[in-house]
Short mmCIF file of C-alpha atoms in Angstrom, two decimals:
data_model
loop_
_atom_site.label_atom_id
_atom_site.label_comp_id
_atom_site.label_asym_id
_atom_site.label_seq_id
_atom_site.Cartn_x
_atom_site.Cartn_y
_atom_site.Cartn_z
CA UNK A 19 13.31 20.93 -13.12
CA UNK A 20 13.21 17.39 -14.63
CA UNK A 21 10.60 16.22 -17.26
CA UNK A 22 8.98 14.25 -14.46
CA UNK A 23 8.72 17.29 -12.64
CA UNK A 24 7.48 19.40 -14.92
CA UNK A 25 5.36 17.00 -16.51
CA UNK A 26 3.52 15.93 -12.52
CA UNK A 27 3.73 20.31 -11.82
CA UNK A 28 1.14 20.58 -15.31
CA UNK A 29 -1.01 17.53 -14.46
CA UNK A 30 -1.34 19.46 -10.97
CA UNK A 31 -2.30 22.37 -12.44
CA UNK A 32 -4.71 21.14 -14.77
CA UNK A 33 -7.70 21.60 -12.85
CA UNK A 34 -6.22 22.55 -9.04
CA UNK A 35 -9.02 24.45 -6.60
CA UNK A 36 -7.92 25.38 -3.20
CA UNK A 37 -6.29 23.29 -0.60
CA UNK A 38 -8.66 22.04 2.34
CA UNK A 39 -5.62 20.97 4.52
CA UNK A 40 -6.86 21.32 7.48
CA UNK A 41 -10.45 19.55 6.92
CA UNK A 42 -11.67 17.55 9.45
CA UNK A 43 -13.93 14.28 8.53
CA UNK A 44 -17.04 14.29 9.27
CA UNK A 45 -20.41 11.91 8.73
CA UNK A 46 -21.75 15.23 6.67
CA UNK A 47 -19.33 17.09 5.25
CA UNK A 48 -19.62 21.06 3.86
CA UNK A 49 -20.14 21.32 0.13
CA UNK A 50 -17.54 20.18 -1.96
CA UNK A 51 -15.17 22.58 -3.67
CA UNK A 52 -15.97 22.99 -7.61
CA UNK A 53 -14.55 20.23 -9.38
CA UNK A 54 -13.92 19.51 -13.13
CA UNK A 55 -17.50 17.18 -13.18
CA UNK A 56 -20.81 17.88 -13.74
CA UNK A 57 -23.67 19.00 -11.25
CA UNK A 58 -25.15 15.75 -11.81
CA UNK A 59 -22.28 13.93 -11.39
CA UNK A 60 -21.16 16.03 -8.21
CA UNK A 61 -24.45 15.10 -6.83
CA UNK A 62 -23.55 11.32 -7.31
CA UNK A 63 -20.76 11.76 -5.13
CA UNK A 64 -22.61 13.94 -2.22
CA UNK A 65 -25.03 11.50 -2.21
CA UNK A 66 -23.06 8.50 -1.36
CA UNK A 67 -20.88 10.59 1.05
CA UNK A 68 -24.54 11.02 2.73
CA UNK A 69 -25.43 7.28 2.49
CA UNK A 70 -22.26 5.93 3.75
CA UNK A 71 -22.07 8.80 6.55
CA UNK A 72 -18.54 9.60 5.22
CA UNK A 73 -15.97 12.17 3.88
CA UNK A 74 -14.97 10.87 0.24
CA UNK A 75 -11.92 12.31 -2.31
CA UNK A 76 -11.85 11.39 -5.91
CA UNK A 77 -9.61 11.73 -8.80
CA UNK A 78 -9.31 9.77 -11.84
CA UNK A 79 -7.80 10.55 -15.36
CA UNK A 80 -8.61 9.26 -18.61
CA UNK A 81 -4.80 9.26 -20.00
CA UNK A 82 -5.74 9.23 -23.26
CA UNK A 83 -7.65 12.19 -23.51
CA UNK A 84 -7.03 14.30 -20.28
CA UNK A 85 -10.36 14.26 -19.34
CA UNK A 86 -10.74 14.60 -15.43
CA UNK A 87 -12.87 13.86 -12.56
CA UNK A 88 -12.46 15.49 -9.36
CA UNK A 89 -14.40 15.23 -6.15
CA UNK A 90 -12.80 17.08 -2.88
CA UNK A 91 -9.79 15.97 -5.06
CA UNK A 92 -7.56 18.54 -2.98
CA UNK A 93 -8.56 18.06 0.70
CA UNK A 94 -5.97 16.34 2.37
CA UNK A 95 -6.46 12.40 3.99
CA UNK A 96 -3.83 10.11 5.39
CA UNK A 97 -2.88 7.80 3.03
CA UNK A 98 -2.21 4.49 5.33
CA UNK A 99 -0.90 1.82 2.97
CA UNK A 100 -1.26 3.45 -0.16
CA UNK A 101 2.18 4.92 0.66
CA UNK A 102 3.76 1.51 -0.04
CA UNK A 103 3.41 2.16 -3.74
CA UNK A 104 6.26 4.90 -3.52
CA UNK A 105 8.28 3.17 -1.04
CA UNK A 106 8.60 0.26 -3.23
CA UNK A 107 9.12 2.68 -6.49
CA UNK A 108 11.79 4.46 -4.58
CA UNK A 109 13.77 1.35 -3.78
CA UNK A 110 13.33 0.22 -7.45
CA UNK A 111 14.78 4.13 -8.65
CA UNK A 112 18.22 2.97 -6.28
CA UNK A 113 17.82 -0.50 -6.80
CA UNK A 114 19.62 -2.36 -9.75
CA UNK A 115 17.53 -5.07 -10.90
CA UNK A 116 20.16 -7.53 -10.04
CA UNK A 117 20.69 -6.77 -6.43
CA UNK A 118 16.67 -7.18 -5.86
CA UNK A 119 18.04 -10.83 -4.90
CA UNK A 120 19.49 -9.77 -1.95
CA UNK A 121 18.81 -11.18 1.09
CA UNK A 122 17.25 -8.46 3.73
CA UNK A 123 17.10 -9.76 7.25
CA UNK A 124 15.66 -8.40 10.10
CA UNK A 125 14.54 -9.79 13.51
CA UNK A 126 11.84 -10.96 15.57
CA UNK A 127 11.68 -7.22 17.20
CA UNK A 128 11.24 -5.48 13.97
CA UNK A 129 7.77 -7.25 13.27
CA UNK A 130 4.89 -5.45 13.68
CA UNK A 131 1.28 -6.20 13.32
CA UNK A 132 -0.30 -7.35 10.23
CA UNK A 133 2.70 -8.68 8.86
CA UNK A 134 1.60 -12.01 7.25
CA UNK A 135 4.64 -13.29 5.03
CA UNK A 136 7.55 -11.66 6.91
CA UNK A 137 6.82 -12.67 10.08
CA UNK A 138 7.37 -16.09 8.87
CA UNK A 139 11.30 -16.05 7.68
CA UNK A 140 12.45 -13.85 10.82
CA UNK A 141 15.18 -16.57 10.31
CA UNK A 142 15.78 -16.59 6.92
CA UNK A 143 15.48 -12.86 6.07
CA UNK A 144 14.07 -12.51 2.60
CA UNK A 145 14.81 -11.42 -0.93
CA UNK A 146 14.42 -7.60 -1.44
CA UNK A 147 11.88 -8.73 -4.84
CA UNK A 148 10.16 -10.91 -2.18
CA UNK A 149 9.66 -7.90 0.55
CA UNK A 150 8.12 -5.79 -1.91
CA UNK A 151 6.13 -8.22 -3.32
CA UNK A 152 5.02 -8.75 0.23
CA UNK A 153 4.65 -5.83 0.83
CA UNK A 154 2.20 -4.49 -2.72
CA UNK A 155 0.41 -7.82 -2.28
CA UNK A 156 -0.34 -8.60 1.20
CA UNK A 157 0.34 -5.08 2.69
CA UNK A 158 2.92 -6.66 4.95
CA UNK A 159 3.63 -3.99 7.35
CA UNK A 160 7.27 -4.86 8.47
CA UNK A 161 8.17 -5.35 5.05
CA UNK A 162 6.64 -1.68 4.35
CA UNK A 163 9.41 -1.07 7.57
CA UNK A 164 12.28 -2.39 5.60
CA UNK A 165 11.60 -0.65 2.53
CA UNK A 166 11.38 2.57 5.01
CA UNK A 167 14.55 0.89 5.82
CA UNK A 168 15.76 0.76 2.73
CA UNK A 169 14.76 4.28 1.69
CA UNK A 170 16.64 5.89 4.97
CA UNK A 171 12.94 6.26 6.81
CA UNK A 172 9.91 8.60 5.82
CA UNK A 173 12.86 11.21 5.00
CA UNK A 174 13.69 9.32 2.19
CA UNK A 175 10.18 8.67 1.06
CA UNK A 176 9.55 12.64 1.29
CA UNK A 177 12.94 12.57 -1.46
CA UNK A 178 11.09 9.92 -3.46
CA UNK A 179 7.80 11.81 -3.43
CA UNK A 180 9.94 15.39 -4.00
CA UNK A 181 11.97 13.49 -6.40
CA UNK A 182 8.59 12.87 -9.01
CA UNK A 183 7.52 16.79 -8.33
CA UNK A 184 4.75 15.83 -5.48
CA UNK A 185 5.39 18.45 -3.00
CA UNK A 186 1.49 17.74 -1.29
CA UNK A 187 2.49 14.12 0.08
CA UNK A 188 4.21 14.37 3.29
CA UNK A 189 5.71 11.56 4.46
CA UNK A 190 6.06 11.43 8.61
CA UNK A 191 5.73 7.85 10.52
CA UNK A 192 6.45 4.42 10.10
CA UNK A 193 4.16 1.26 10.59
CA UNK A 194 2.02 0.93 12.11
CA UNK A 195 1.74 4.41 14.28
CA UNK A 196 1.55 6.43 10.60
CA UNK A 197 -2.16 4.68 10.89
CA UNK A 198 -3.02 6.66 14.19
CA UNK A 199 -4.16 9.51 12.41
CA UNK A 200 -6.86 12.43 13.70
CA UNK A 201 -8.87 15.28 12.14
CA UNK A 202 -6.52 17.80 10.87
CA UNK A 203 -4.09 15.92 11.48
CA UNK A 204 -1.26 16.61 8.44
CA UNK A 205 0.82 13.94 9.36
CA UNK A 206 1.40 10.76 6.69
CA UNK A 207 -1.35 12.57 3.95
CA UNK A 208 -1.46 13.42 1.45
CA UNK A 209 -4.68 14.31 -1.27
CA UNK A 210 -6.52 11.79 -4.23
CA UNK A 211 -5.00 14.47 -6.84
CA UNK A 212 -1.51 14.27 -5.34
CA UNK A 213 -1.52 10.44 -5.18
CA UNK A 214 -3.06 9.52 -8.51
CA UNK A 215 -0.15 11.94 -10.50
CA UNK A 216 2.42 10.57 -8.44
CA UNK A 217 0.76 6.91 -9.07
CA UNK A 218 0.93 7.79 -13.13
CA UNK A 219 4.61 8.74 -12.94
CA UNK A 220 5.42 5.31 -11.38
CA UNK A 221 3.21 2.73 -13.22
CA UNK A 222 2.59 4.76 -16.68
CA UNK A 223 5.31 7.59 -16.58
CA UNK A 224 9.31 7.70 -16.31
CA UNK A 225 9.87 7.58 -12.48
CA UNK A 226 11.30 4.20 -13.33
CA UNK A 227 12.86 2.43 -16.30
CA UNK A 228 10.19 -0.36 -18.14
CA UNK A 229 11.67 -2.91 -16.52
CA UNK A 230 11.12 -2.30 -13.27
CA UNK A 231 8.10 -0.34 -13.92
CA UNK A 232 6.98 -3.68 -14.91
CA UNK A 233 7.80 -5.13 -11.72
CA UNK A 234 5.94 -2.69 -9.89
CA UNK A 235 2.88 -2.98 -12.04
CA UNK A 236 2.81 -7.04 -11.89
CA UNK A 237 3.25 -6.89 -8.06
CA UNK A 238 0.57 -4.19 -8.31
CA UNK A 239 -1.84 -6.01 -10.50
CA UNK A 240 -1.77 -9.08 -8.11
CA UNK A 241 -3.35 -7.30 -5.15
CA UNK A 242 -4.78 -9.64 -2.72
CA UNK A 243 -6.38 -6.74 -0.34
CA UNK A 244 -8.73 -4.67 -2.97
CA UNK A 245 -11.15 -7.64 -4.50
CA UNK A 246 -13.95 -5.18 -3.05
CA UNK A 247 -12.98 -1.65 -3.49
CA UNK A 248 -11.85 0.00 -7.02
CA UNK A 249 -11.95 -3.98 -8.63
CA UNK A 250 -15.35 -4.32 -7.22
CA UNK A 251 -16.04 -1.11 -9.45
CA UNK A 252 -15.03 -1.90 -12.33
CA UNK A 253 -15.83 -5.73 -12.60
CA UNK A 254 -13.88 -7.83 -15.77
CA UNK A 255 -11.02 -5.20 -16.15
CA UNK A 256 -7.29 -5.14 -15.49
CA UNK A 257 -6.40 -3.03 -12.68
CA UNK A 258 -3.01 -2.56 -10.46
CA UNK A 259 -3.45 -0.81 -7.30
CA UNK A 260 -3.08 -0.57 -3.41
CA UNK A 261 -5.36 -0.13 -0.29
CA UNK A 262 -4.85 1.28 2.67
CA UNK A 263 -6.74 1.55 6.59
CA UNK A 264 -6.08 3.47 8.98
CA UNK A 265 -8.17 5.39 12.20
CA UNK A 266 -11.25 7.24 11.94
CA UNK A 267 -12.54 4.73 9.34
CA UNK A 268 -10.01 5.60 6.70
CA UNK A 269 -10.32 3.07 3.49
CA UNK A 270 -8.40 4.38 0.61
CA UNK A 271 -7.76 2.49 -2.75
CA UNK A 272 -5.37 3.57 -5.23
CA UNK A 273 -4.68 2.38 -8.56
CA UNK A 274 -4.62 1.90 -12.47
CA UNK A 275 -7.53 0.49 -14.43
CA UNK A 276 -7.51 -0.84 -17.91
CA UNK A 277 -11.17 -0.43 -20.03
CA UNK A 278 -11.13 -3.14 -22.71
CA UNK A 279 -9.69 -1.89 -26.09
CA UNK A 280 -8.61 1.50 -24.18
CA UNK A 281 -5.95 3.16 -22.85
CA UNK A 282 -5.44 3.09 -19.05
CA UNK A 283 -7.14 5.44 -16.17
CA UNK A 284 -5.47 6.85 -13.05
CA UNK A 285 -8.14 6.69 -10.16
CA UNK A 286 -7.59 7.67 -6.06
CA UNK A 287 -10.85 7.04 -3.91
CA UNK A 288 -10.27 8.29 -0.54
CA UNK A 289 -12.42 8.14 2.62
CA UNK A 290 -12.84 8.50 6.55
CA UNK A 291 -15.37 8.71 8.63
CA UNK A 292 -15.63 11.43 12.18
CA UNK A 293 -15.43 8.68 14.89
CA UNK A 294 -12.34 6.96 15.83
CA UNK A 295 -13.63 3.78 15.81
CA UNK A 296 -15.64 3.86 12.53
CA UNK A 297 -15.89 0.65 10.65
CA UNK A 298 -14.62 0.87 7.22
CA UNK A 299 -16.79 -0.04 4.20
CA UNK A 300 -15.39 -1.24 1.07
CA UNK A 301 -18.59 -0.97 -0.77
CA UNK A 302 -18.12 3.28 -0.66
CA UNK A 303 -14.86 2.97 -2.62
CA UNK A 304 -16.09 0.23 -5.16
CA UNK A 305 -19.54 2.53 -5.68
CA UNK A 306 -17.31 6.08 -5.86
CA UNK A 307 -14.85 4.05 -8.69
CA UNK A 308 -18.19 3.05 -10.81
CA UNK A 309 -19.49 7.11 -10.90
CA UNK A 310 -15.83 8.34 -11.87
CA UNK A 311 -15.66 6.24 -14.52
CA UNK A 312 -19.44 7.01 -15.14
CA UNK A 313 -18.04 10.47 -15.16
CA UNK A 314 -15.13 9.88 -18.03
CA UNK A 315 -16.72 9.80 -21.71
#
């Protein structure tokens, strides 16, 4: 087993309760699971799943002291776009730095919806660097294609996610159909435990080299999608993540924050709602990221 493996297999363990993989959302869910967080602060989180009429998973780690907040941080949710993060670090584990120049080019039948900055150089292909920047900051959905692409399809992102020691994210669809999720549906999930520890290995641990851990972080850190989810939580400090929609009013924000003065925090806020159609509101995730950091000392 490598150090990453071992090293994401002990963060897993740290605190793990049982495995709700089967859960279906709904506007009031049953009791949480015990969590590593306080009966006051478990409260905090019931009550906004009640005022927002929604299912909601937490995670977040203080990395500096190992201190842990966990809210239904084991139930499996599909993770829409938040998968992007891994598709990009797995191109950037095969990728030399040097070849992220290369041109990729793909045509006018390989764009799908919400595809803002590919489906403008259909003619002109685009950089590799460029597609994943695309693809982190805009959550261009062909260019999340074409790193599938890259990768060999969600096979490949199952070997990136395997790869790290993350044996609960399951990688199954492309975009956009990996969006057209159900209840119970175990298809393109994964949980807010499983994500944040994979997220740490990528952007704070060894899944890559600093140089292109770098990359991933900068593409990270200028997210144009999140501006009301886990940055609306934690106003005036650094963060790097990814969002992600999908049916059933899934909203999902993953990412790193940066406290002034301290050392970095992992946090996952996942949520979906029990009708199909459900709007999505960003206000759950940015309220769920202010109690879990509430929550860490």
């Amino acid at each position: 087993m490598s150090v990453t493996s071992r090293r994401w297999a002990a963060l897993l363990a740290l605190s793990a309760v049982s495995l709700a993989a089967c859960s279906a959302p709904a506007p009031a869910p049953p009791p949480a699971a015990a969590s590593p967080v306080a009966a006051s602060e478990r409260a905090d989180f019931e009550q906004l799943e009640r005022a927002f009429g929604a299912r909601l998973g937490v995670y977040a780690v203080d990395t500096a002291t190992g201190r842990e907040v966990a809210f239904r941080a084991d139930e499996r949710f599909a993770y829409a776009s938040t998968h992007k993060v891994f598709s990009a670090g797995g191109v950037l584990q095969r990728t030399p730095v040097a070849e992220l120049d290369r041109t990729v080019t793909y045509g006018q039948q390989d764009l799908v919806t919400n595809s803002p900055v590919t489906e403008k150089h259909v003619a002109t292909g685009l950089p590799l660097r460029a597609v994943m920047d695309a693809t982190l900051r805009y959550s261009d959905n062909t260019g999340g294609n074409l790193l599938f692409r890259e990768l060999g399809g969600p096979e490949g992102l199952n070997a990136v996610f395997r790869g790290i020691g993350d044996t609960t994210s399951h990688a199954d669809r492309i975009e956009p159909e990996l969006n057209d999720t159900f209840p119970g549906d175990l298809r393109d999930t994964s949980t807010p435990r499983a994500l944040a520890v994979s997220l740490r290995a990528f952007a704070l641990g060894d899944a890559l080299p600093e140089d292109k851990r770098k990359i991933l972080v900068d593409m990270m850190r200028a997210n144009t999608t999140s501006d009301q989810n886990i940055r609306a939580g934690v106003p005036g400090w650094a963060v790097a993540d990814k969002t992600g929609t999908a049916a059933y009013g899934t909203r999902n924000d993953i990412g790193v924050v940066w406290p002034p003065n301290r050392a970095p925090i992992v946090i996952s806020v996942l949520t979906d709602r029990a009708e199909k159609d459900a709007k999505i509101d960003n206000k759950l995730l940015a309220d769920a990221t202010a109690a879990a950091i509430k929550a860490l000392p």
